[in-house]
PDB file of C-alpha atoms in Angstrom:
ATOM      1  CA  MET A   1       0.000   0.000   0.000  1.00 43.00           C
ATOM      2  CA  PRO A   2       1.670   3.277  -1.085  1.00 46.00           C
ATOM      3  CA  ILE A   3       2.827   5.359   1.875  1.00 48.00           C
ATOM      4  CA  ILE A   4       1.258   8.574   0.520  1.00 47.00           C
ATOM      5  CA  LYS A   5      -2.195   7.003   0.290  1.00 49.00           C
ATOM      6  CA  VAL A   6      -1.819   5.511   3.765  1.00 48.00           C
ATOM      7  CA  TRP A   7      -0.996   8.999   5.069  1.00 48.00           C
ATOM      8  CA  ILE A   8      -4.052  10.458   3.285  1.00 48.00           C
ATOM      9  CA  TYR A   9      -6.275   7.731   4.716  1.00 49.00           C
ATOM     10  CA  LEU A  10      -5.025   8.302   8.282  1.00 50.00           C
ATOM     11  CA  THR A  11      -5.404  12.089   7.896  1.00 50.00           C
ATOM     12  CA  VAL A  12      -9.015  11.738   6.730  1.00 52.00           C
ATOM     13  CA  THR A  13      -9.753   9.315   9.577  1.00 52.00           C
ATOM     14  CA  ILE A  14      -8.305  11.674  12.222  1.00 50.00           C
ATOM     15  CA  PHE A  15     -10.243  14.601  10.723  1.00 51.00           C
ATOM     16  CA  LEU A  16     -13.502  12.655  10.802  1.00 51.00           C
ATOM     17  CA  PHE A  17     -12.882  11.554  14.399  1.00 52.00           C
ATOM     18  CA  ASN A  18     -12.209  15.143  15.524  1.00 53.00           C
ATOM     19  CA  ILE A  19     -15.208  16.632  13.736  1.00 51.00           C
ATOM     20  CA  GLN A  20     -17.351  13.991  15.436  1.00 48.00           C
ATOM     21  CA  GLN A  21     -16.888  15.914  18.669  1.00 48.00           C
ATOM     22  CA  VAL A  22     -18.644  18.944  17.093  1.00 46.00           C
ATOM     23  CA  LEU A  23     -21.542  17.377  15.154  1.00 51.00           C
ATOM     24  CA  ALA A  24     -23.879  14.527  16.026  1.00 49.00           C
ATOM     25  CA  SER A  25     -22.466  11.753  13.899  1.00 70.00           C
ATOM     26  CA  ASP A  26     -21.640   8.127  13.166  1.00 78.00           C
ATOM     27  CA  ILE A  27     -18.203   6.958  12.008  1.00 81.00           C
ATOM     28  CA  TYR A  28     -17.701   3.456  10.682  1.00 82.00           C
ATOM     29  CA  LEU A  29     -14.297   1.954   9.850  1.00 83.00           C
ATOM     30  CA  SER A  30     -13.993  -1.471   8.266  1.00 83.00           C
ATOM     31  CA  ALA A  31     -11.707  -3.907   6.525  1.00 82.00           C
ATOM     32  CA  SER A  32     -13.211  -5.654   3.527  1.00 79.00           C
ATOM     33  CA  GLN A  33     -12.510  -7.723   0.437  1.00 77.00           C
ATOM     34  CA  VAL A  34     -13.779  -7.030  -3.081  1.00 76.00           C
ATOM     35  CA  LYS A  35     -13.832  -9.129  -6.261  1.00 75.00           C
ATOM     36  CA  HIS A  36     -12.589  -7.977  -9.655  1.00 76.00           C
ATOM     37  CA  THR A  37     -11.997  -9.948 -12.898  1.00 78.00           C
ATOM     38  CA  ILE A  38     -10.299  -8.878 -16.142  1.00 78.00           C
ATOM     39  CA  PRO A  39      -9.781 -10.742 -19.455  1.00 78.00           C
ATOM     40  CA  PHE A  40      -6.139 -11.448 -20.392  1.00 78.00           C
ATOM     41  CA  ARG A  41      -4.850 -13.646 -23.236  1.00 74.00           C
ATOM     42  CA  GLN A  42      -7.979 -15.762 -23.772  1.00 73.00           C
ATOM     43  CA  GLN A  43      -8.377 -16.280 -20.025  1.00 75.00           C
ATOM     44  CA  HIS A  44      -9.540 -14.361 -16.969  1.00 79.00           C
ATOM     45  CA  VAL A  45      -7.451 -13.018 -14.109  1.00 82.00           C
ATOM     46  CA  ASP A  46      -9.286 -12.895 -10.782  1.00 83.00           C
ATOM     47  CA  PHE A  47      -8.422 -10.347  -8.107  1.00 85.00           C
ATOM     48  CA  ASP A  48      -9.734 -10.283  -4.536  1.00 84.00           C
ATOM     49  CA  PRO A  49      -7.911  -7.361  -2.887  1.00 86.00           C
ATOM     50  CA  ILE A  50      -8.312  -6.643   0.817  1.00 86.00           C
ATOM     51  CA  GLY A  51      -8.510  -3.048   1.966  1.00 87.00           C
ATOM     52  CA  VAL A  52      -9.920  -0.484   4.360  1.00 86.00           C
ATOM     53  CA  ASN A  53     -12.795   1.954   4.066  1.00 85.00           C
ATOM     54  CA  ALA A  54     -14.339   4.687   6.210  1.00 87.00           C
ATOM     55  CA  LEU A  55     -17.885   6.041   6.274  1.00 86.00           C
ATOM     56  CA  ALA A  56     -18.860   9.125   8.271  1.00 87.00           C
ATOM     57  CA  SER A  57     -22.348  10.615   8.590  1.00 87.00           C
ATOM     58  CA  PHE A  58     -23.075  13.947  10.298  1.00 87.00           C
ATOM     59  CA  ASP A  59     -26.442  15.408  11.297  1.00 86.00           C
ATOM     60  CA  VAL A  60     -26.050  19.062  10.317  1.00 83.00           C
ATOM     61  CA  THR A  61     -29.642  19.827  11.386  1.00 84.00           C
ATOM     62  CA  ALA A  62     -32.627  17.719  12.410  1.00 84.00           C
ATOM     63  CA  LYS A  63     -33.467  17.198   8.714  1.00 88.00           C
ATOM     64  CA  HIS A  64     -30.089  17.533   6.947  1.00 87.00           C
ATOM     65  CA  THR A  65     -27.348  14.883   6.885  1.00 91.00           C
ATOM     66  CA  ILE A  66     -23.985  14.937   5.116  1.00 90.00           C
ATOM     67  CA  SER A  67     -21.945  11.765   4.545  1.00 91.00           C
ATOM     68  CA  PHE A  68     -18.413  11.006   3.349  1.00 90.00           C
ATOM     69  CA  ASN A  69     -16.786   7.746   2.340  1.00 91.00           C
ATOM     70  CA  TYR A  70     -13.282   6.662   1.345  1.00 91.00           C
ATOM     71  CA  GLY A  71     -11.860   3.228   0.521  1.00 90.00           C
ATOM     72  CA  LEU A  72      -8.565   1.719  -0.633  1.00 91.00           C
ATOM     73  CA  TRP A  73      -7.879  -1.898  -1.710  1.00 90.00           C
ATOM     74  CA  THR A  74      -4.612  -3.384  -3.034  1.00 91.00           C
ATOM     75  CA  GLN A  75      -3.259  -6.797  -4.020  1.00 91.00           C
ATOM     76  CA  ASP A  76      -0.157  -8.401  -5.548  1.00 90.00           C
ATOM     77  CA  THR A  77      -0.672 -11.864  -6.979  1.00 86.00           C
ATOM     78  CA  GLN A  78       1.365 -14.402  -8.957  1.00 86.00           C
ATOM     79  CA  ILE A  79      -0.508 -15.588 -12.072  1.00 84.00           C
ATOM     80  CA  THR A  80       2.193 -17.906 -13.418  1.00 82.00           C
ATOM     81  CA  GLU A  81       5.857 -18.433 -12.664  1.00 83.00           C
ATOM     82  CA  SER A  82       6.774 -15.436 -14.848  1.00 84.00           C
ATOM     83  CA  LEU A  83       3.649 -13.212 -14.610  1.00 86.00           C
ATOM     84  CA  GLN A  84       3.073 -10.925 -11.605  1.00 88.00           C
ATOM     85  CA  ALA A  85      -0.215  -8.964 -11.298  1.00 90.00           C
ATOM     86  CA  ASP A  86      -0.879  -5.863  -9.176  1.00 92.00           C
ATOM     87  CA  ILE A  87      -4.140  -4.012  -8.552  1.00 91.00           C
ATOM     88  CA  GLU A  88      -4.979  -0.857  -6.608  1.00 92.00           C
ATOM     89  CA  VAL A  89      -8.557   0.378  -6.195  1.00 90.00           C
ATOM     90  CA  ASP A  90      -9.634   3.540  -4.414  1.00 90.00           C
ATOM     91  CA  THR A  91     -12.969   5.279  -4.061  1.00 91.00           C
ATOM     92  CA  TYR A  92     -14.399   8.362  -2.405  1.00 92.00           C
ATOM     93  CA  GLY A  93     -17.760  10.093  -2.313  1.00 93.00           C
ATOM     94  CA  ILE A  94     -20.042  12.625  -0.665  1.00 93.00           C
ATOM     95  CA  ALA A  95     -23.810  12.576  -0.099  1.00 93.00           C
ATOM     96  CA  LEU A  96     -26.368  15.121   1.088  1.00 93.00           C
ATOM     97  CA  THR A  97     -29.727  13.906   2.419  1.00 93.00           C
ATOM     98  CA  TYR A  98     -32.865  15.823   3.373  1.00 94.00           C
ATOM     99  CA  TYR A  99     -35.682  14.200   5.363  1.00 93.00           C
ATOM    100  CA  PHE A 100     -39.078  15.664   4.483  1.00 92.00           C
ATOM    101  CA  ASP A 101     -40.801  13.762   7.318  1.00 88.00           C
ATOM    102  CA  ASP A 102     -40.497  10.402   9.061  1.00 85.00           C
ATOM    103  CA  ALA A 103     -40.869   8.495   5.776  1.00 91.00           C
ATOM    104  CA  TRP A 104     -39.892  10.600   2.739  1.00 95.00           C
ATOM    105  CA  TYR A 105     -36.328  11.650   1.931  1.00 95.00           C
ATOM    106  CA  GLY A 106     -34.235  12.988  -0.945  1.00 95.00           C
ATOM    107  CA  SER A 107     -30.498  12.561  -1.565  1.00 94.00           C
ATOM    108  CA  VAL A 108     -27.819  13.751  -3.977  1.00 95.00           C
ATOM    109  CA  PHE A 109     -24.520  11.887  -4.365  1.00 93.00           C
ATOM    110  CA  TYR A 110     -21.132  12.305  -6.005  1.00 94.00           C
ATOM    111  CA  ASP A 111     -18.994   9.165  -6.264  1.00 93.00           C
ATOM    112  CA  HIS A 112     -15.513   8.630  -7.743  1.00 93.00           C
ATOM    113  CA  TRP A 113     -13.838   5.277  -8.377  1.00 90.00           C
ATOM    114  CA  GLN A 114     -10.579   4.294 -10.040  1.00 91.00           C
ATOM    115  CA  ASP A 115      -8.325   1.284 -10.366  1.00 89.00           C
ATOM    116  CA  ASN A 116      -4.817   0.671 -11.700  1.00 92.00           C
ATOM    117  CA  ILE A 117      -3.913  -2.830 -12.903  1.00 91.00           C
ATOM    118  CA  GLN A 118      -0.507  -4.019 -14.075  1.00 91.00           C
ATOM    119  CA  ILE A 119       0.667  -7.440 -15.210  1.00 89.00           C
ATOM    120  CA  GLN A 120       4.457  -7.794 -15.422  1.00 88.00           C
ATOM    121  CA  ASN A 121       6.544 -10.429 -17.136  1.00 84.00           C
ATOM    122  CA  THR A 122       9.253 -10.752 -14.490  1.00 82.00           C
ATOM    123  CA  ALA A 123      11.365 -13.135 -16.573  1.00 80.00           C
ATOM    124  CA  ARG A 124      11.652 -10.828 -19.620  1.00 79.00           C
ATOM    125  CA  LYS A 125      11.303  -7.543 -17.698  1.00 79.00           C
ATOM    126  CA  PHE A 126       8.391  -5.877 -19.480  1.00 81.00           C
ATOM    127  CA  ASN A 127       4.776  -4.923 -18.724  1.00 83.00           C
ATOM    128  CA  ALA A 128       2.448  -7.347 -20.478  1.00 84.00           C
ATOM    129  CA  LEU A 129      -0.612  -5.272 -19.537  1.00 86.00           C
ATOM    130  CA  GLU A 130      -1.234  -1.825 -18.080  1.00 89.00           C
ATOM    131  CA  GLN A 131      -4.820  -0.772 -17.421  1.00 89.00           C
ATOM    132  CA  LYS A 132      -6.146   2.409 -15.822  1.00 91.00           C
ATOM    133  CA  ASN A 133      -9.884   2.832 -15.236  1.00 90.00           C
ATOM    134  CA  ARG A 134     -11.703   5.823 -13.803  1.00 92.00           C
ATOM    135  CA  ALA A 135     -15.399   6.422 -13.228  1.00 92.00           C
ATOM    136  CA  TYR A 136     -17.484   9.072 -11.547  1.00 90.00           C
ATOM    137  CA  SER A 137     -21.216   9.559 -11.174  1.00 92.00           C
ATOM    138  CA  TYR A 138     -23.826  12.088 -10.081  1.00 94.00           C
ATOM    139  CA  THR A 139     -26.983  10.666  -8.522  1.00 94.00           C
ATOM    140  CA  GLY A 140     -30.311  12.016  -7.327  1.00 95.00           C
ATOM    141  CA  THR A 141     -32.685   9.828  -5.274  1.00 96.00           C
ATOM    142  CA  LEU A 142     -36.205  10.210  -3.927  1.00 97.00           C
ATOM    143  CA  GLY A 143     -37.246   7.531  -1.461  1.00 96.00           C
ATOM    144  CA  TRP A 144     -39.827   6.409   1.047  1.00 96.00           C
ATOM    145  CA  GLY A 145     -39.248   4.041   3.964  1.00 94.00           C
ATOM    146  CA  THR A 146     -41.153   2.824   6.988  1.00 93.00           C
ATOM    147  CA  GLU A 147     -40.821   0.399   9.910  1.00 92.00           C
ATOM    148  CA  MET A 148     -43.440  -2.277  10.571  1.00 93.00           C
ATOM    149  CA  GLY A 149     -42.536  -4.113  13.741  1.00 92.00           C
ATOM    150  CA  SER A 150     -39.077  -5.635  13.242  1.00 93.00           C
ATOM    151  CA  PHE A 151     -39.240  -5.121   9.453  1.00 95.00           C
ATOM    152  CA  TYR A 152     -38.158  -2.112   7.408  1.00 95.00           C
ATOM    153  CA  TYR A 153     -39.441  -1.459   3.871  1.00 96.00           C
ATOM    154  CA  ASN A 154     -38.045   1.058   1.402  1.00 96.00           C
ATOM    155  CA  VAL A 155     -38.834   2.074  -2.179  1.00 97.00           C
ATOM    156  CA  SER A 156     -36.745   4.585  -4.123  1.00 96.00           C
ATOM    157  CA  THR A 157     -36.354   6.031  -7.605  1.00 97.00           C
ATOM    158  CA  THR A 158     -33.043   7.320  -8.908  1.00 95.00           C
ATOM    159  CA  ILE A 159     -31.497   9.213 -11.805  1.00 95.00           C
ATOM    160  CA  GLN A 160     -27.763   8.555 -12.254  1.00 93.00           C
ATOM    161  CA  SER A 161     -25.311  10.112 -14.715  1.00 93.00           C
ATOM    162  CA  ASN A 162     -22.075   8.136 -15.238  1.00 91.00           C
ATOM    163  CA  LYS A 163     -18.763   8.857 -16.949  1.00 91.00           C
ATOM    164  CA  TRP A 164     -16.246   6.037 -17.403  1.00 89.00           C
ATOM    165  CA  GLU A 165     -12.748   6.165 -18.925  1.00 89.00           C
ATOM    166  CA  SER A 166     -10.230   3.396 -19.557  1.00 86.00           C
ATOM    167  CA  ASP A 167      -6.681   3.292 -20.972  1.00 87.00           C
ATOM    168  CA  GLU A 168      -5.264  -0.169 -21.633  1.00 85.00           C
ATOM    169  CA  SER A 169      -1.968  -1.257 -23.222  1.00 84.00           C
ATOM    170  CA  ILE A 170      -1.152  -4.902 -24.041  1.00 82.00           C
ATOM    171  CA  THR A 171       2.370  -5.914 -25.107  1.00 80.00           C
ATOM    172  CA  LEU A 172       3.708  -9.156 -26.568  1.00 73.00           C
ATOM    173  CA  PRO A 173       7.520  -9.418 -26.626  1.00 66.00           C
ATOM    174  CA  LYS A 174       9.134  -8.743 -30.029  1.00 64.00           C
ATOM    175  CA  THR A 175       5.768  -8.879 -31.805  1.00 60.00           C
ATOM    176  CA  ARG A 176       2.979  -6.315 -31.466  1.00 66.00           C
ATOM    177  CA  SER A 177       1.372  -4.019 -28.955  1.00 75.00           C
ATOM    178  CA  ALA A 178      -2.171  -2.707 -28.750  1.00 79.00           C
ATOM    179  CA  ARG A 179      -3.493   0.323 -26.929  1.00 80.00           C
ATOM    180  CA  THR A 180      -7.194   0.903 -26.357  1.00 84.00           C
ATOM    181  CA  VAL A 181      -8.514   4.170 -24.912  1.00 84.00           C
ATOM    182  CA  GLN A 182     -12.203   4.099 -24.038  1.00 85.00           C
ATOM    183  CA  GLU A 183     -14.838   6.446 -22.679  1.00 87.00           C
ATOM    184  CA  ILE A 184     -18.542   6.181 -22.040  1.00 88.00           C
ATOM    185  CA  ASP A 185     -21.254   8.594 -20.932  1.00 90.00           C
ATOM    186  CA  THR A 186     -24.558   7.083 -19.776  1.00 90.00           C
ATOM    187  CA  THR A 187     -27.653   7.998 -17.793  1.00 93.00           C
ATOM    188  CA  PHE A 188     -29.844   5.443 -16.008  1.00 93.00           C
ATOM    189  CA  ALA A 189     -33.296   5.776 -14.430  1.00 95.00           C
ATOM    190  CA  SER A 190     -33.789   3.226 -11.656  1.00 95.00           C
ATOM    191  CA  ILE A 191     -36.339   1.906  -9.205  1.00 96.00           C
ATOM    192  CA  ALA A 192     -35.471  -0.218  -6.165  1.00 96.00           C
ATOM    193  CA  LEU A 193     -37.455  -2.167  -3.560  1.00 97.00           C
ATOM    194  CA  ASP A 194     -35.793  -3.095  -0.269  1.00 96.00           C
ATOM    195  CA  ALA A 195     -36.997  -5.207   2.649  1.00 96.00           C
ATOM    196  CA  SER A 196     -34.966  -5.986   5.781  1.00 96.00           C
ATOM    197  CA  ARG A 197     -35.505  -7.414   9.244  1.00 95.00           C
ATOM    198  CA  TYR A 198     -33.899  -6.632  12.602  1.00 94.00           C
ATOM    199  CA  ALA A 199     -33.605  -9.603  14.971  1.00 94.00           C
ATOM    200  CA  THR A 200     -32.130  -9.538  18.468  1.00 92.00           C
ATOM    201  CA  LEU A 201     -29.660 -12.267  19.421  1.00 91.00           C
ATOM    202  CA  GLY A 202     -29.380 -12.297  23.164  1.00 83.00           C
ATOM    203  CA  GLN A 203     -28.793  -9.185  25.262  1.00 83.00           C
ATOM    204  CA  HIS A 204     -26.038  -7.452  23.300  1.00 88.00           C
ATOM    205  CA  ASN A 205     -26.084  -8.858  19.748  1.00 93.00           C
ATOM    206  CA  ALA A 206     -28.418  -8.434  16.775  1.00 94.00           C
ATOM    207  CA  LEU A 207     -28.781  -9.493  13.151  1.00 94.00           C
ATOM    208  CA  ILE A 208     -29.976  -7.406  10.207  1.00 94.00           C
ATOM    209  CA  TYR A 209     -30.711  -9.213   6.959  1.00 95.00           C
ATOM    210  CA  GLY A 210     -32.576  -8.297   3.818  1.00 96.00           C
ATOM    211  CA  VAL A 211     -32.927  -8.268   0.051  1.00 96.00           C
ATOM    212  CA  GLN A 212     -33.057  -5.502  -2.537  1.00 96.00           C
ATOM    213  CA  VAL A 213     -34.306  -5.872  -6.102  1.00 96.00           C
ATOM    214  CA  SER A 214     -33.826  -3.092  -8.641  1.00 95.00           C
ATOM    215  CA  TRP A 215     -34.175  -2.287 -12.320  1.00 94.00           C
ATOM    216  CA  HIS A 216     -31.889   0.185 -14.122  1.00 92.00           C
ATOM    217  CA  GLN A 217     -33.203   1.534 -17.416  1.00 93.00           C
ATOM    218  CA  LEU A 218     -30.718   3.079 -19.855  1.00 91.00           C
ATOM    219  CA  VAL A 219     -32.058   6.446 -21.039  1.00 92.00           C
ATOM    220  CA  LYS A 220     -28.901   7.974 -22.533  1.00 87.00           C
ATOM    221  CA  ASP A 221     -25.839   6.442 -24.177  1.00 85.00           C
ATOM    222  CA  ASN A 222     -22.926   8.201 -25.876  1.00 81.00           C
ATOM    223  CA  SER A 223     -20.189   5.690 -26.632  1.00 74.00           C
ATOM    224  CA  ILE A 224     -17.169   5.365 -28.914  1.00 70.00           C
ATOM    225  CA  THR A 225     -14.413   2.741 -29.151  1.00 65.00           C
ATOM    226  CA  ALA A 226     -11.011   3.298 -30.769  1.00 62.00           C
ATOM    227  CA  LEU A 227      -8.271   0.700 -31.063  1.00 59.00           C
ATOM    228  CA  ASN A 228      -4.678   1.535 -31.967  1.00 60.00           C
ATOM    229  CA  THR A 229      -2.335  -1.365 -32.733  1.00 48.00           C
ATOM    230  CA  ASN A 230       1.355  -0.831 -33.500  1.00 48.00           C
ATOM    231  CA  PRO A 231       4.218  -3.213 -34.323  1.00 39.00           C
ATOM    232  CA  ILE A 232       7.227  -3.351 -32.005  1.00 36.00           C
ATOM    233  CA  ARG A 233      10.672  -3.688 -33.578  1.00 34.00           C
ATOM    234  CA  GLN A 234      13.893  -4.020 -31.649  1.00 33.00           C
ATOM    235  CA  GLY A 235      15.829  -0.770 -31.524  1.00 32.00           C
ATOM    236  CA  ASN A 236      12.793   1.347 -32.436  1.00 30.00           C
ATOM    237  CA  THR A 237      10.716   3.584 -30.188  1.00 27.00           C
ATOM    238  CA  ARG A 238       7.071   2.607 -30.069  1.00 27.00           C
ATOM    239  CA  ARG A 239       4.724   5.451 -30.913  1.00 25.00           C
ATOM    240  CA  THR A 240       1.021   5.601 -30.199  1.00 26.00           C
ATOM    241  CA  ASN A 241      -1.523   8.255 -30.992  1.00 27.00           C
ATOM    242  CA  SER A 242      -4.011   9.722 -28.558  1.00 26.00           C
ATOM    243  CA  ARG A 243      -7.263   8.854 -30.257  1.00 25.00           C
ATOM    244  CA  THR A 244     -10.096   8.432 -27.821  1.00 25.00           C
ATOM    245  CA  ASN A 245     -12.668   5.663 -27.839  1.00 26.00           C
ATOM    246  CA  ILE A 246     -15.645   4.843 -25.699  1.00 25.00           C
ATOM    247  CA  GLY A 247     -16.785   1.445 -24.477  1.00 27.00           C
ATOM    248  CA  ILE A 248     -17.687  -0.187 -21.196  1.00 28.00           C
ATOM    249  CA  THR A 249     -17.708  -3.444 -19.270  1.00 34.00           C
ATOM    250  CA  ASP A 250     -19.690  -5.164 -16.542  1.00 40.00           C
ATOM    251  CA  HIS A 251     -22.884  -3.335 -15.507  1.00 41.00           C
ATOM    252  CA  LEU A 252     -21.367  -0.051 -16.659  1.00 53.00           C
ATOM    253  CA  SER A 253     -22.219  -1.440 -20.121  1.00 54.00           C
ATOM    254  CA  THR A 254     -24.639   0.311 -22.421  1.00 64.00           C
ATOM    255  CA  ASP A 255     -27.564  -1.915 -21.549  1.00 80.00           C
ATOM    256  CA  SER A 256     -30.500  -1.851 -19.162  1.00 87.00           C
ATOM    257  CA  TYR A 257     -30.117  -4.386 -16.369  1.00 89.00           C
ATOM    258  CA  GLY A 258     -31.711  -5.774 -13.233  1.00 92.00           C
ATOM    259  CA  GLN A 259     -30.057  -6.599  -9.945  1.00 92.00           C
ATOM    260  CA  ALA A 260     -30.854  -8.736  -6.898  1.00 94.00           C
ATOM    261  CA  ARG A 261     -28.821  -8.073  -3.753  1.00 93.00           C
ATOM    262  CA  PHE A 262     -28.812 -10.108  -0.546  1.00 95.00           C
ATOM    263  CA  TYR A 263     -27.150  -8.748   2.569  1.00 93.00           C
ATOM    264  CA  THR A 264     -26.699  -9.462   6.251  1.00 94.00           C
ATOM    265  CA  MET A 265     -25.036  -7.589   9.113  1.00 92.00           C
ATOM    266  CA  LEU A 266     -24.184  -9.093  12.486  1.00 93.00           C
ATOM    267  CA  LEU A 267     -24.005  -6.515  15.295  1.00 92.00           C
ATOM    268  CA  LEU A 268     -21.608  -7.674  18.020  1.00 91.00           C
ATOM    269  CA  GLY A 269     -22.058  -5.667  21.184  1.00 87.00           C
ATOM    270  CA  GLU A 270     -22.018  -1.882  20.934  1.00 82.00           C
ATOM    271  CA  PHE A 271     -19.232  -1.329  18.401  1.00 84.00           C
ATOM    272  CA  TRP A 272     -18.327  -4.346  16.191  1.00 88.00           C
ATOM    273  CA  THR A 273     -20.096  -5.524  13.036  1.00 89.00           C
ATOM    274  CA  ILE A 274     -19.604  -8.253  10.439  1.00 88.00           C
ATOM    275  CA  ASP A 275     -21.320  -7.712   7.090  1.00 87.00           C
ATOM    276  CA  VAL A 276     -21.690  -9.871   3.979  1.00 88.00           C
ATOM    277  CA  SER A 277     -23.472  -9.033   0.725  1.00 88.00           C
ATOM    278  CA  PHE A 278     -24.000 -10.834  -2.579  1.00 88.00           C
ATOM    279  CA  SER A 279     -25.420  -9.257  -5.733  1.00 87.00           C
ATOM    280  CA  GLN A 280     -26.401 -10.753  -9.079  1.00 87.00           C
ATOM    281  CA  ASP A 281     -26.844  -8.647 -12.220  1.00 85.00           C
ATOM    282  CA  PHE A 282     -29.048  -9.601 -15.160  1.00 83.00           C
ATOM    283  CA  SER A 283     -28.922  -8.032 -18.635  1.00 77.00           C
ATOM    284  CA  SER A 284     -29.307  -9.017 -22.279  1.00 64.00           C
ATOM    285  CA  ASP A 285     -25.538  -8.526 -22.824  1.00 63.00           C
ATOM    286  CA  SER A 286     -24.235 -10.524 -19.877  1.00 58.00           C
ATOM    287  CA  SER A 287     -24.729 -11.277 -16.222  1.00 62.00           C
ATOM    288  CA  GLY A 288     -22.301 -11.014 -13.339  1.00 68.00           C
ATOM    289  CA  ASN A 289     -22.168 -11.323  -9.587  1.00 72.00           C
ATOM    290  CA  ASP A 290     -20.289  -9.728  -6.734  1.00 75.00           C
ATOM    291  CA  LEU A 291     -19.504 -10.907  -3.205  1.00 75.00           C
ATOM    292  CA  SER A 292     -18.188  -8.600  -0.482  1.00 77.00           C
ATOM    293  CA  MET A 293     -17.350  -9.186   3.176  1.00 77.00           C
ATOM    294  CA  GLY A 294     -16.278  -6.780   5.882  1.00 78.00           C
ATOM    295  CA  LEU A 295     -15.402  -6.393   9.538  1.00 80.00           C
ATOM    296  CA  GLY A 296     -16.141  -2.965  10.986  1.00 81.00           C
ATOM    297  CA  TYR A 297     -15.897  -0.838  14.107  1.00 80.00           C
ATOM    298  CA  GLN A 298     -18.273   2.038  14.835  1.00 76.00           C
ATOM    299  CA  PHE A 299     -17.236   4.952  17.040  1.00 69.00           C
TER     300      PHE A 299
END
C-alpha cells in the first residue's frame, strides 16, 4: 500500500474523528474484500484485494445529513511463474440527504472510483498489460421508507449520470502491442425495492438481513471505441496516438439491467459488526455477480 495514500487515509480518519466531537455523527471503519476480474490472453485473471474503508455521517440539522466515504484496496498476486499482477482500487464520495418527514427523503450523491492494474513479465522484464480505469457519477434519489414491527421497507427512484474512462496497453515481446482508450457517458433511471428485518440475538447482539431488487433503465448512451495497434521492432521507439474511444464493461455497459442483492449484518455488542453481501446482475448482454465481506468498528 503506497505510503502517501496511507498517510491520506489516516489524515481523513483523524479529521472525521475530531469533527465527530462537534456534530452529532456516526463513524464506521472497516476492513473488507472485493472481487474484480479482467480478461487477459484468452483467459480471466481474478483479483480479490483486501482493503480499508471509512464512512462518516453527520447530522447538520434535524433534517439535513452529510456523509463522506473513502476506501482503498490493493493486491499483488502471482498468475504464473513469470507473470506478476498488481491491482490498486480507491474510491471516495459525498452525499447530502434531506428528510421531508419520518418516511420521505431525498439525496444527492457524487462518487468517484478508479483502479490501476498491471501485469508484469518478471522473466523478460516488461509490462504485459497496463490498465487504468476511472469512473465518476452524479446521482439524485427520492425515497420512502417505513418500519413495521421488526421489518423495514423502502422504495426509491433514482437518476444517475455516469462517466467512465479506460486506458489499456497490451504488449507481446518482439511482436505487437495494442493500446485501447475508451470512454462512455450514460444515464440510467432506476427503481429499487428493499426489505430488511432486525432480529435480536441475546442481550447485546443483533442481526440485520434483507434483500433488494432493482431495475436500471438506460435512457442515454454516448459511446465510442477506438483501437490503436502498432508493431514493435527491436531498436525502435514505439509510438502511439491519442485517439479516444468509448466502451464499457460489466454493468457499466450500455444496456439496461436488473439486480438482486442479498445482505446481512451481524451486530456484536455496541461497536463491532460483520457484514456480507452478494449481488447478481441480469442483462441481455451478460450477467455477473459480486460478493463482499467486511469487519467494521463504529465509534
